[in-house]
Structures are given as C-alpha cells and as structure tokens.
JSON list of C-alpha atoms in Angstrom, two decimals:
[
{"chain": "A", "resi": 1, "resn": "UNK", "atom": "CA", "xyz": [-92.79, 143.55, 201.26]},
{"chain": "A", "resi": 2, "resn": "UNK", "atom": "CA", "xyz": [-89.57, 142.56, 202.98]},
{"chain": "A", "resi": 3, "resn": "UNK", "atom": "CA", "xyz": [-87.48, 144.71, 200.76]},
{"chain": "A", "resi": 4, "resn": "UNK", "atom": "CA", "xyz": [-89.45, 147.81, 201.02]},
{"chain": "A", "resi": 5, "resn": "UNK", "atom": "CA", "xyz": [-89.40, 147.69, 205.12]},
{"chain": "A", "resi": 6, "resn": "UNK", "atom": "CA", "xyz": [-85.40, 147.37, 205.03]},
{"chain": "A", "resi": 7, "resn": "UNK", "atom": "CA", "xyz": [-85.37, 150.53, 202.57]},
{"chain": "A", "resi": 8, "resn": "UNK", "atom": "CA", "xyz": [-87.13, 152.45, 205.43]},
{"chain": "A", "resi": 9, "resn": "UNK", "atom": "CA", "xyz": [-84.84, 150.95, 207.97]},
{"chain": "A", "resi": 10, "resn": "UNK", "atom": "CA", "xyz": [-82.19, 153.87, 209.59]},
{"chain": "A", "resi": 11, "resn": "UNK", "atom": "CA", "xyz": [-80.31, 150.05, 211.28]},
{"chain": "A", "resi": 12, "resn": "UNK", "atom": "CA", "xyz": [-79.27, 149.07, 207.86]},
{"chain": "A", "resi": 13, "resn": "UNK", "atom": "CA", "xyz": [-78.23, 152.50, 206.40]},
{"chain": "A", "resi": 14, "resn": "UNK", "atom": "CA", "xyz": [-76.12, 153.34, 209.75]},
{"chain": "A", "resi": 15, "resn": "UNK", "atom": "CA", "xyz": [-74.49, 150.24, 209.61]},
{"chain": "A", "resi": 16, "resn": "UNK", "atom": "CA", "xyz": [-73.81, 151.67, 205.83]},
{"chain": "A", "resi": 17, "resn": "UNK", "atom": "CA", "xyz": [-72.42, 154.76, 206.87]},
{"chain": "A", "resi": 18, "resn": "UNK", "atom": "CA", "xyz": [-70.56, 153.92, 209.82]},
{"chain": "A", "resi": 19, "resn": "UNK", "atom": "CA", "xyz": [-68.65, 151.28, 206.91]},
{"chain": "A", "resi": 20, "resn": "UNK", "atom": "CA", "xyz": [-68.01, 153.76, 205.09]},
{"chain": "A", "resi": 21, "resn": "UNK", "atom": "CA", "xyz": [-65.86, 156.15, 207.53]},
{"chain": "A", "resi": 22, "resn": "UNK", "atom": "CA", "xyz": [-63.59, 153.06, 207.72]},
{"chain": "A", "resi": 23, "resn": "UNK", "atom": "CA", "xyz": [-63.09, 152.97, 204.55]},
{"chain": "A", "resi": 24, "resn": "UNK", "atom": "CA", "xyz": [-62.31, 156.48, 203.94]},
{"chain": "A", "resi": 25, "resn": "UNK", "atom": "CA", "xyz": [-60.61, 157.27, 207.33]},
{"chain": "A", "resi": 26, "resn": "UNK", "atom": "CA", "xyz": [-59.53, 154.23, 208.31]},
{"chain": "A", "resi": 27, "resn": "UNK", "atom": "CA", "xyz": [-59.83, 152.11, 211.19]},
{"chain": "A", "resi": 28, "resn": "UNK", "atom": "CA", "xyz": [-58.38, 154.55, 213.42]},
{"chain": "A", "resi": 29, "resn": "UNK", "atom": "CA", "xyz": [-61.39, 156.42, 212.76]},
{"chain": "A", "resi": 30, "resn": "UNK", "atom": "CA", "xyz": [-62.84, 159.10, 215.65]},
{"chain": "A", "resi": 31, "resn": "UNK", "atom": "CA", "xyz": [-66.01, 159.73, 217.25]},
{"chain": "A", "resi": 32, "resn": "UNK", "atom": "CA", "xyz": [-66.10, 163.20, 215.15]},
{"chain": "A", "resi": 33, "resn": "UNK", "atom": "CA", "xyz": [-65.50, 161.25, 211.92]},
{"chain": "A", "resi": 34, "resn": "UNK", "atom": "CA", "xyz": [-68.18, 159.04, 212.56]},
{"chain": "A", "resi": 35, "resn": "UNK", "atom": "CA", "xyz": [-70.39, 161.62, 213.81]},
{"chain": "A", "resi": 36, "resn": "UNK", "atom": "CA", "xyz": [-69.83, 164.02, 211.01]},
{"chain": "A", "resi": 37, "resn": "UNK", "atom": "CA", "xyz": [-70.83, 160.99, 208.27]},
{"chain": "A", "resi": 38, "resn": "UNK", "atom": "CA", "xyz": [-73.80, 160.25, 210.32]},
{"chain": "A", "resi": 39, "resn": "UNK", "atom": "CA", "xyz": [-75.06, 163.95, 210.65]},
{"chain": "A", "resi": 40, "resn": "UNK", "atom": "CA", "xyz": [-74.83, 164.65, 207.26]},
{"chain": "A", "resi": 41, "resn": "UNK", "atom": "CA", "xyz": [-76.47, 161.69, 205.55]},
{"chain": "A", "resi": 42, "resn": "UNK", "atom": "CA", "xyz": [-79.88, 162.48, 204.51]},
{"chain": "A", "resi": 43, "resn": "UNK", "atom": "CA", "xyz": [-82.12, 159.13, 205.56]},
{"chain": "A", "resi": 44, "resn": "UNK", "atom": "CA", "xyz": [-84.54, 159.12, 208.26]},
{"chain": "A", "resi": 45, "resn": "UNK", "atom": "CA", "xyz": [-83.81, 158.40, 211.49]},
{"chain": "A", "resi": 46, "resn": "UNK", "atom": "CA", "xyz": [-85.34, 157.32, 214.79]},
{"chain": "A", "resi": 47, "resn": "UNK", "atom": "CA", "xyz": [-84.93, 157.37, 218.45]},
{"chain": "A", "resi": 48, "resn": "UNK", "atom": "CA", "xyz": [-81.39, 157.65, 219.86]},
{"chain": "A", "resi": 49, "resn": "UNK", "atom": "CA", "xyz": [-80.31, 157.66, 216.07]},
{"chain": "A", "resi": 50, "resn": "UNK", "atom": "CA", "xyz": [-82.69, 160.85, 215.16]},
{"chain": "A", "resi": 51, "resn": "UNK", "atom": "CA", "xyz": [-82.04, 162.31, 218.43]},
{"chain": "A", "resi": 52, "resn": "UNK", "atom": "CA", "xyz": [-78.05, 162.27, 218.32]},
{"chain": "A", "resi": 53, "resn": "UNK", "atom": "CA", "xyz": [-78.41, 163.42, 214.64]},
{"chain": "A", "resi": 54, "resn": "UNK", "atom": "CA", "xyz": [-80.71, 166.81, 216.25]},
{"chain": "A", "resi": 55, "resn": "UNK", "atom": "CA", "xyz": [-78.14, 167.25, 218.73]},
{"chain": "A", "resi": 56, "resn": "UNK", "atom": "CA", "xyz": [-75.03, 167.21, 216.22]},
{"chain": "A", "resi": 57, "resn": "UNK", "atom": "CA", "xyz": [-76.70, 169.72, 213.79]},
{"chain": "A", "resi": 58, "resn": "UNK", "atom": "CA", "xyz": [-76.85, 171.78, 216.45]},
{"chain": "A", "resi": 59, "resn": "UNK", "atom": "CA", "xyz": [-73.58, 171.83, 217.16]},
{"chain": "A", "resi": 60, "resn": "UNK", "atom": "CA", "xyz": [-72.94, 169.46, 220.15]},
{"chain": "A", "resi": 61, "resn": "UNK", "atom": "CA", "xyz": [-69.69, 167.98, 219.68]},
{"chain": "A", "resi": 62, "resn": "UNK", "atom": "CA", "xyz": [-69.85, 163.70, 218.55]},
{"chain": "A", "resi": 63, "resn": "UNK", "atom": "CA", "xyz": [-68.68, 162.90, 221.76]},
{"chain": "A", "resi": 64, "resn": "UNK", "atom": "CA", "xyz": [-71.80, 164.29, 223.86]},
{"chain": "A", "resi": 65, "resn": "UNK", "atom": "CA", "xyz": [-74.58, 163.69, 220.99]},
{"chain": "A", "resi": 66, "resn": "UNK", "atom": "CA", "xyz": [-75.26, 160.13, 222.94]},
{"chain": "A", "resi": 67, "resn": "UNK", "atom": "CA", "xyz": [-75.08, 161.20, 226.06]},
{"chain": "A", "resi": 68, "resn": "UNK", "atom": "CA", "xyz": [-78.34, 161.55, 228.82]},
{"chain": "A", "resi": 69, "resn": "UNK", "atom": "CA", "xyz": [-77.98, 164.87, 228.07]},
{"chain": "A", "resi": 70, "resn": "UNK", "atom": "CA", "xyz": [-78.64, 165.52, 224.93]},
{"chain": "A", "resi": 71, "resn": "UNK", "atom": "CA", "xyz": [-80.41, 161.96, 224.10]},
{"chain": "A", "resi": 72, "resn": "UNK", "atom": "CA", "xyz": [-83.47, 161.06, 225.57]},
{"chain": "A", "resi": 73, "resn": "UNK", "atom": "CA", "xyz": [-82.57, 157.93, 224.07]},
{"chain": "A", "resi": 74, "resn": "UNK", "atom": "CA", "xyz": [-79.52, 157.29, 225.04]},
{"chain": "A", "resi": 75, "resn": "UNK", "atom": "CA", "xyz": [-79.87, 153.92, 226.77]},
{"chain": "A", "resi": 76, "resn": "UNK", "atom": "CA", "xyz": [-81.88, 152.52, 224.08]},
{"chain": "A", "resi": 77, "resn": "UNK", "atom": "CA", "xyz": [-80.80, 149.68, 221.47]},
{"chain": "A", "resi": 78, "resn": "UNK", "atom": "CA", "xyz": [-79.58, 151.39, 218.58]},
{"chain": "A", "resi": 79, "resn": "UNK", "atom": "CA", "xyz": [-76.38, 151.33, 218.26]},
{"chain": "A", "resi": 80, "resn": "UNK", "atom": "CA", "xyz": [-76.92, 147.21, 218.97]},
{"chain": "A", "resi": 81, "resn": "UNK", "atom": "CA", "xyz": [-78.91, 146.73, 216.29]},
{"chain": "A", "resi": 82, "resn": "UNK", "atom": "CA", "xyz": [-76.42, 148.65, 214.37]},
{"chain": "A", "resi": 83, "resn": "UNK", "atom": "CA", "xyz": [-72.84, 147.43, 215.60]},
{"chain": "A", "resi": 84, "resn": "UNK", "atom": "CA", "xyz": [-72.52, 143.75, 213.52]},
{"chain": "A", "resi": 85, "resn": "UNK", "atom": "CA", "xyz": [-70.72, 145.48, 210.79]},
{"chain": "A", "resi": 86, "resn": "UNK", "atom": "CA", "xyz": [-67.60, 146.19, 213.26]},
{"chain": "A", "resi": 87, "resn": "UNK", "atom": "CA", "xyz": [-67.54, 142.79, 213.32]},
{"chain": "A", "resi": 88, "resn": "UNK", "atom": "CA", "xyz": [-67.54, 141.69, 210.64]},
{"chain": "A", "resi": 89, "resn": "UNK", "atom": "CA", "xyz": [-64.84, 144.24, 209.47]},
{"chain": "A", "resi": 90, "resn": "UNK", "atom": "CA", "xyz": [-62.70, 142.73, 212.14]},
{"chain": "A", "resi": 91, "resn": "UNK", "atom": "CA", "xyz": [-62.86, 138.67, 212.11]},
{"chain": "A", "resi": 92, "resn": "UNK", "atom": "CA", "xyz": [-61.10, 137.44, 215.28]},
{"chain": "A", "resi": 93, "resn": "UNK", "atom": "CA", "xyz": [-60.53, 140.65, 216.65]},
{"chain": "A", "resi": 94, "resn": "UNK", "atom": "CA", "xyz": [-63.22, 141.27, 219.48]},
{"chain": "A", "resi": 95, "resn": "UNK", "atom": "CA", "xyz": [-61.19, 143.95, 220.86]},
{"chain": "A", "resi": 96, "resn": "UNK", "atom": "CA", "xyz": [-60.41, 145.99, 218.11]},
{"chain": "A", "resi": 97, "resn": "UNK", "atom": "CA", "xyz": [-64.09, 145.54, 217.02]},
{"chain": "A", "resi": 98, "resn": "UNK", "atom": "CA", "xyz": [-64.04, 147.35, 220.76]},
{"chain": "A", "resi": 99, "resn": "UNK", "atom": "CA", "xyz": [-62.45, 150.26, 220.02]},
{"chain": "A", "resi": 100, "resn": "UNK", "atom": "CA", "xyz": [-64.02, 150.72, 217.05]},
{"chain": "A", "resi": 101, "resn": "UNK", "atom": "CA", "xyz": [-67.53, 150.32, 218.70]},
{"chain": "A", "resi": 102, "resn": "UNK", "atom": "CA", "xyz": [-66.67, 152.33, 221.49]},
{"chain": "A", "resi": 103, "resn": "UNK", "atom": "CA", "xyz": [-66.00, 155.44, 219.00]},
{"chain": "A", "resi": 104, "resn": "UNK", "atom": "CA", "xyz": [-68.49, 154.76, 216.59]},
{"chain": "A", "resi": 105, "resn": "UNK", "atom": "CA", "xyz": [-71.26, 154.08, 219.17]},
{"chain": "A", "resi": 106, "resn": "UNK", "atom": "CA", "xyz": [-70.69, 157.37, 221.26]},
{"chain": "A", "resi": 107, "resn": "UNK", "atom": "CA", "xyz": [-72.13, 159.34, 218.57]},
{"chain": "A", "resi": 108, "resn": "UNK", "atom": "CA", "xyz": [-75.86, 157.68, 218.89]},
{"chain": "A", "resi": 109, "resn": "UNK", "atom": "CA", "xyz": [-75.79, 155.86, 222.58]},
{"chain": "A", "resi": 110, "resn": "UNK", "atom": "CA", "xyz": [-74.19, 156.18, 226.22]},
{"chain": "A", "resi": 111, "resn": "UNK", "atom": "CA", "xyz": [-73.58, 153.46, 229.01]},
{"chain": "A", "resi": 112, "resn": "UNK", "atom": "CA", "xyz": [-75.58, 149.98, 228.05]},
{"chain": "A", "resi": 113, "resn": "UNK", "atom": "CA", "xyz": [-77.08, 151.58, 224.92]},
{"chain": "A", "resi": 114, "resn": "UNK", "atom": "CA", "xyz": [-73.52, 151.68, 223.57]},
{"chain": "A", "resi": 115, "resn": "UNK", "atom": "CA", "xyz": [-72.06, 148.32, 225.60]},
{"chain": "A", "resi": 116, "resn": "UNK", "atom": "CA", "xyz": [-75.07, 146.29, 223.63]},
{"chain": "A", "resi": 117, "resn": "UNK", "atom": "CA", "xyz": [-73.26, 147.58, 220.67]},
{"chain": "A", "resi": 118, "resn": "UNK", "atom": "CA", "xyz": [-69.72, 146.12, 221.77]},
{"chain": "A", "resi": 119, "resn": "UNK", "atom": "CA", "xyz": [-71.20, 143.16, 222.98]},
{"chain": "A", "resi": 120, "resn": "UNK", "atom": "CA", "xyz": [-72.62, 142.18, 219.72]},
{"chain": "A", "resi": 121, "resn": "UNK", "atom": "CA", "xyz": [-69.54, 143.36, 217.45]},
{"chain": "A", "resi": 122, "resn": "UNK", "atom": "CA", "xyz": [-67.71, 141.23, 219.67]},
{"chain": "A", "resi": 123, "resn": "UNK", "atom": "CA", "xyz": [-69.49, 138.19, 219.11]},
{"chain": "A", "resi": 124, "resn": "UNK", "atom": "CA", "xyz": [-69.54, 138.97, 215.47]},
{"chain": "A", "resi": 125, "resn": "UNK", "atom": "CA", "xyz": [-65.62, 139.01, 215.65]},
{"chain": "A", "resi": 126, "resn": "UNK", "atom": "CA", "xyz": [-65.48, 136.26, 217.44]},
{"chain": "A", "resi": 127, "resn": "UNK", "atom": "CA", "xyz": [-67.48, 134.06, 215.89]},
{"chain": "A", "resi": 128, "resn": "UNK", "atom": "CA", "xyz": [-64.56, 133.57, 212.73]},
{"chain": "A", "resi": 129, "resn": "UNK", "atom": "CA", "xyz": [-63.02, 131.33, 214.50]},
{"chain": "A", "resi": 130, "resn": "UNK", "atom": "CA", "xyz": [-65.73, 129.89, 217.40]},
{"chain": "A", "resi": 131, "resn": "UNK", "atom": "CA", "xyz": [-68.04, 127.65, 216.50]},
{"chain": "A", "resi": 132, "resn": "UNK", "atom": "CA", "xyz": [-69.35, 127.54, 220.43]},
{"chain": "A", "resi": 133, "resn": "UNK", "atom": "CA", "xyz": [-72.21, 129.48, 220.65]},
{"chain": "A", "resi": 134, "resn": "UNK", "atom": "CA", "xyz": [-70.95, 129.90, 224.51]},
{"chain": "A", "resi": 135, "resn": "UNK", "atom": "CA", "xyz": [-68.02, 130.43, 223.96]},
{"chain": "A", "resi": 136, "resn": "UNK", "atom": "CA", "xyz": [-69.05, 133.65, 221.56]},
{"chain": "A", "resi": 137, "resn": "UNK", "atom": "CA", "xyz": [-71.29, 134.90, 224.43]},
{"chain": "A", "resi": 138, "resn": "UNK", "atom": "CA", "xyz": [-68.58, 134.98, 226.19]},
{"chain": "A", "resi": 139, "resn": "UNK", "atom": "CA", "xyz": [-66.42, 136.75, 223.74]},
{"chain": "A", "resi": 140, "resn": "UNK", "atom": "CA", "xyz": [-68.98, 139.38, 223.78]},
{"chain": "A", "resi": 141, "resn": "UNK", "atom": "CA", "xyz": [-69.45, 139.90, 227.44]},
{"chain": "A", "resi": 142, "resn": "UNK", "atom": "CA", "xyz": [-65.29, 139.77, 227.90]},
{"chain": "A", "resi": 143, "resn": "UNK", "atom": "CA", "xyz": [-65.94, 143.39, 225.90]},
{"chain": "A", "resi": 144, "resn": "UNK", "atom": "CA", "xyz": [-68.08, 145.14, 228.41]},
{"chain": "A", "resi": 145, "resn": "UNK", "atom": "CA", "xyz": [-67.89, 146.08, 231.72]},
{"chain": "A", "resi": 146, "resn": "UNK", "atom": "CA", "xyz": [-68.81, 142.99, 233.50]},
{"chain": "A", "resi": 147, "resn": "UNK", "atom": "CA", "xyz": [-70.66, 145.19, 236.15]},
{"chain": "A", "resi": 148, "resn": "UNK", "atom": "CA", "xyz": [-72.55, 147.04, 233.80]},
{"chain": "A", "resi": 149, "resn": "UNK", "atom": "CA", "xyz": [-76.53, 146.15, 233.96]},
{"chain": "A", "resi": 150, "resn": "UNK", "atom": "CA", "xyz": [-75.85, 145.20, 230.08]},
{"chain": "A", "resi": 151, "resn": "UNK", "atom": "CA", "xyz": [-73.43, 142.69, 231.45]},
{"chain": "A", "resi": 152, "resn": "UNK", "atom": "CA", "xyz": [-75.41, 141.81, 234.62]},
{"chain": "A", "resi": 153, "resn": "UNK", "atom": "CA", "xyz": [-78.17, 140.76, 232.45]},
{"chain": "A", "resi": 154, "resn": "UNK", "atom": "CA", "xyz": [-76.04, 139.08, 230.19]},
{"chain": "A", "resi": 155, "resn": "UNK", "atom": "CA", "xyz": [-74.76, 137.02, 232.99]},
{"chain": "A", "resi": 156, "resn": "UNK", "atom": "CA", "xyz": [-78.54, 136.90, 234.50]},
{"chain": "A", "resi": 157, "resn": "UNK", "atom": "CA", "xyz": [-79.40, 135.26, 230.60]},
{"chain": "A", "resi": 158, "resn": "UNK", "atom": "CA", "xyz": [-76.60, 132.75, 231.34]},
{"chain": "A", "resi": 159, "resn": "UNK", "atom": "CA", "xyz": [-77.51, 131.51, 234.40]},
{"chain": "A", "resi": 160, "resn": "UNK", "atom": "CA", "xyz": [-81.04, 131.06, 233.56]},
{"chain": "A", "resi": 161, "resn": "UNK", "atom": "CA", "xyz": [-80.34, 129.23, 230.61]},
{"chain": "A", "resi": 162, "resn": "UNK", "atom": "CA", "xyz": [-78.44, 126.54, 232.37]},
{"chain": "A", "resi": 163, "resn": "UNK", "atom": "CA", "xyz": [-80.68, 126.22, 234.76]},
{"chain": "A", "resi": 164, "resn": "UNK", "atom": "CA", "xyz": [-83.66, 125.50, 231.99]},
{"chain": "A", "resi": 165, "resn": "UNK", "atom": "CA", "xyz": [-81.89, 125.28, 229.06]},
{"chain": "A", "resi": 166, "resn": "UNK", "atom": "CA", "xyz": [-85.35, 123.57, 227.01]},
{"chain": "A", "resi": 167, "resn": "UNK", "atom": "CA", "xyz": [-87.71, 126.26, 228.38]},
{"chain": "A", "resi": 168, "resn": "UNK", "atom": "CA", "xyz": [-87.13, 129.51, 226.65]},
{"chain": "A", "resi": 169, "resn": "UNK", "atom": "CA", "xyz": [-89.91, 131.08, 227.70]},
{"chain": "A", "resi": 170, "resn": "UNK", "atom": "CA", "xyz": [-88.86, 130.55, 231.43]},
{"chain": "A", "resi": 171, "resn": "UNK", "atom": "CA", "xyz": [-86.00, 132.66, 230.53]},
{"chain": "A", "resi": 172, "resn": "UNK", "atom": "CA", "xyz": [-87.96, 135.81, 228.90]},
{"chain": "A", "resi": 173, "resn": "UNK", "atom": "CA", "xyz": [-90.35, 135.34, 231.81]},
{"chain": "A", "resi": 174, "resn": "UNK", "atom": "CA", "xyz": [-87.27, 136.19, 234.79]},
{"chain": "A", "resi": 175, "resn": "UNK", "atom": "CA", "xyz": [-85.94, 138.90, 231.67]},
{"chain": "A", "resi": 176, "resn": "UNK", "atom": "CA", "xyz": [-89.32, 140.23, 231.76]},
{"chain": "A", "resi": 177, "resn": "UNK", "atom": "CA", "xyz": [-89.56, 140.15, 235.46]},
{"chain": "A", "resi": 178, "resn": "UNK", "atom": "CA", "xyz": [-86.23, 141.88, 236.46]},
{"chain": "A", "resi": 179, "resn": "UNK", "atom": "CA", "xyz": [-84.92, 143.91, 233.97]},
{"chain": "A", "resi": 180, "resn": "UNK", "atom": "CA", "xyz": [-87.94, 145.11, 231.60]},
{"chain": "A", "resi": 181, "resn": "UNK", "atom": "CA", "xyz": [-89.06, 147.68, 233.93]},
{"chain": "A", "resi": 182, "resn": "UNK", "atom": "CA", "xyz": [-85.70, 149.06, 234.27]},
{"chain": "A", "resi": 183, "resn": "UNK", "atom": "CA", "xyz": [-85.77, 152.25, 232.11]},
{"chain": "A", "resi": 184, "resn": "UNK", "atom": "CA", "xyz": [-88.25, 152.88, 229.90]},
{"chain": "A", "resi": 185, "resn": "UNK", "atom": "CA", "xyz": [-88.11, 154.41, 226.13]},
{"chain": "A", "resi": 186, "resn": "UNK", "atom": "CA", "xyz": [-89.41, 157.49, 226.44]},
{"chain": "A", "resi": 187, "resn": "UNK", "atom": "CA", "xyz": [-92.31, 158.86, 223.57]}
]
C-alpha cells in the first residue's frame, strides 16, 4: 500500500526532476531550466505544483509561475516537501543548497512557500557534518530571511520548545494558535 501512494506522489517525482536538471545543466542551473523540466514532465500534479505547471504552459515565464499572481498557491508547502534533494546534492554547503533552492523553488512557490524550501535544503546540507539537531535548525533558519513569517515561526518553534521542551503538544497548541490561521489554502 505504501508503494502505490508514493507512485501517485507529484513530492517524490519533483524532487526527481528537479535532480535531474542538475545533472544535465549543472549546478548553475536557472529558474527557466528548472521550469522547462518541470512543465514538460507528464505526472500529475497538485496545488502550487499543478498550478505553476498551468501557468508555464501558458506561457508565463519560470520566474512568475510561483508568484501570487499566477499561483493561488503560492504560499503553500510544496516546494518544502520537495527541496531535501538540494541537500543532499550539496553536503555541507547550506548556501549553495540556497541558491540552488532559490532558483529551483521560484518555479512552483513565492515568499515562505519557497523559504520553507531553503530552510529544509539547508538543514539537509548541514546536517553532513552536524550531529546537533539545534545546531541544524539553525543552519536552516541562517538561509532565510530571519524576518520572514517562515523564519518568525521558526524562531516562535524555538522558543517554545525551550520553554517546554517534554510537552510537544504545548508547542502545536501556540503553532496552532498564532500562525494556523494565517493564510489559508485556497480550494
């Protein structure tokens, strides 16, 4: 059952595709390169993904397909769920995993939809040579805008860990509470 949800996953395939501009283009890679890959592979996709994908086939350039205005979605998590694979491709390297994220994840995401993205492929990076948990969170938020409400609630996530840091659920309560209502998917 596990194997035939990831088959129907557009995360996983991508992750796949964005991998594989790299290795044709290199890791100097642009926004058009990874948004030509990405609007001509044939999977399904959903939300920001299928959205940017709509918005590149009709001819809006790579660099505006994640935008608010063409995306609906364009805050969403995507290109989060998506962005370990710059990571990975660049062990100890948060800020070249940066770069590469902030290219790549322009095609499907804008603002905090594409700073979840560097976040994580920073920690991925990072993570090579930190065995701190910490210590990688902070790696990751080092890559955003620190100002950002992706970095606000980052620090927000912090703060409330150390202050119960064996109650969880205390945590997702005050996540809940300020930042859940924030901006909503839309249908």
């Amino acid at each position: 059952d596990k194997v035939s949800n990831a088959l129907n996953q557009d995360d996983l395939y991508v992750d796949m595709t964005f991998a594989k501009v790299l290795d044709d283009k290199g890791l100097d890679a642009t926004t058009d390169d990874f948004g030509a890959m990405f609007r001509d592979a044939r999977y399904n996709l959903w939300h920001a993904n299928l959205a940017a994908r709509r918005a590149l086939k009709r001819g809006v350039p790579a660099t505006l397909s994640g935008t608010p205005k063409y995306n609906a979605h364009a805050n969403d998590i995507d290109f989060q769920i998506e962005a370990d694979f710059i990571g990975l491709m660049t062990p100890g390297l948060p800020q070249v995993a940066n770069d590469i994220g902030w290219r790549a994840g322009r095609v499907m995401n804008y603002g905090d939809g594409i700073y979840g993205g560097m976040f994580v492929g920073c920690m991925y990076a990072a993570a090579f040579f930190e065995t701190d948990p910490h210590k990688v969170v902070d790696a990751g938020l080092a890559c955003i805008p620190a100002q950002s409400p992706y970095g606000r609630l980052i620090t927000d996530v912090i703060a409330w860990h150390k202050q119960n840091p064996n109650d969880w659920e205390k945590a997702w309560h005050l996540i809940e509470e300020k930042w859940n209502k924030r901006e909503p998917c839309p249908d």
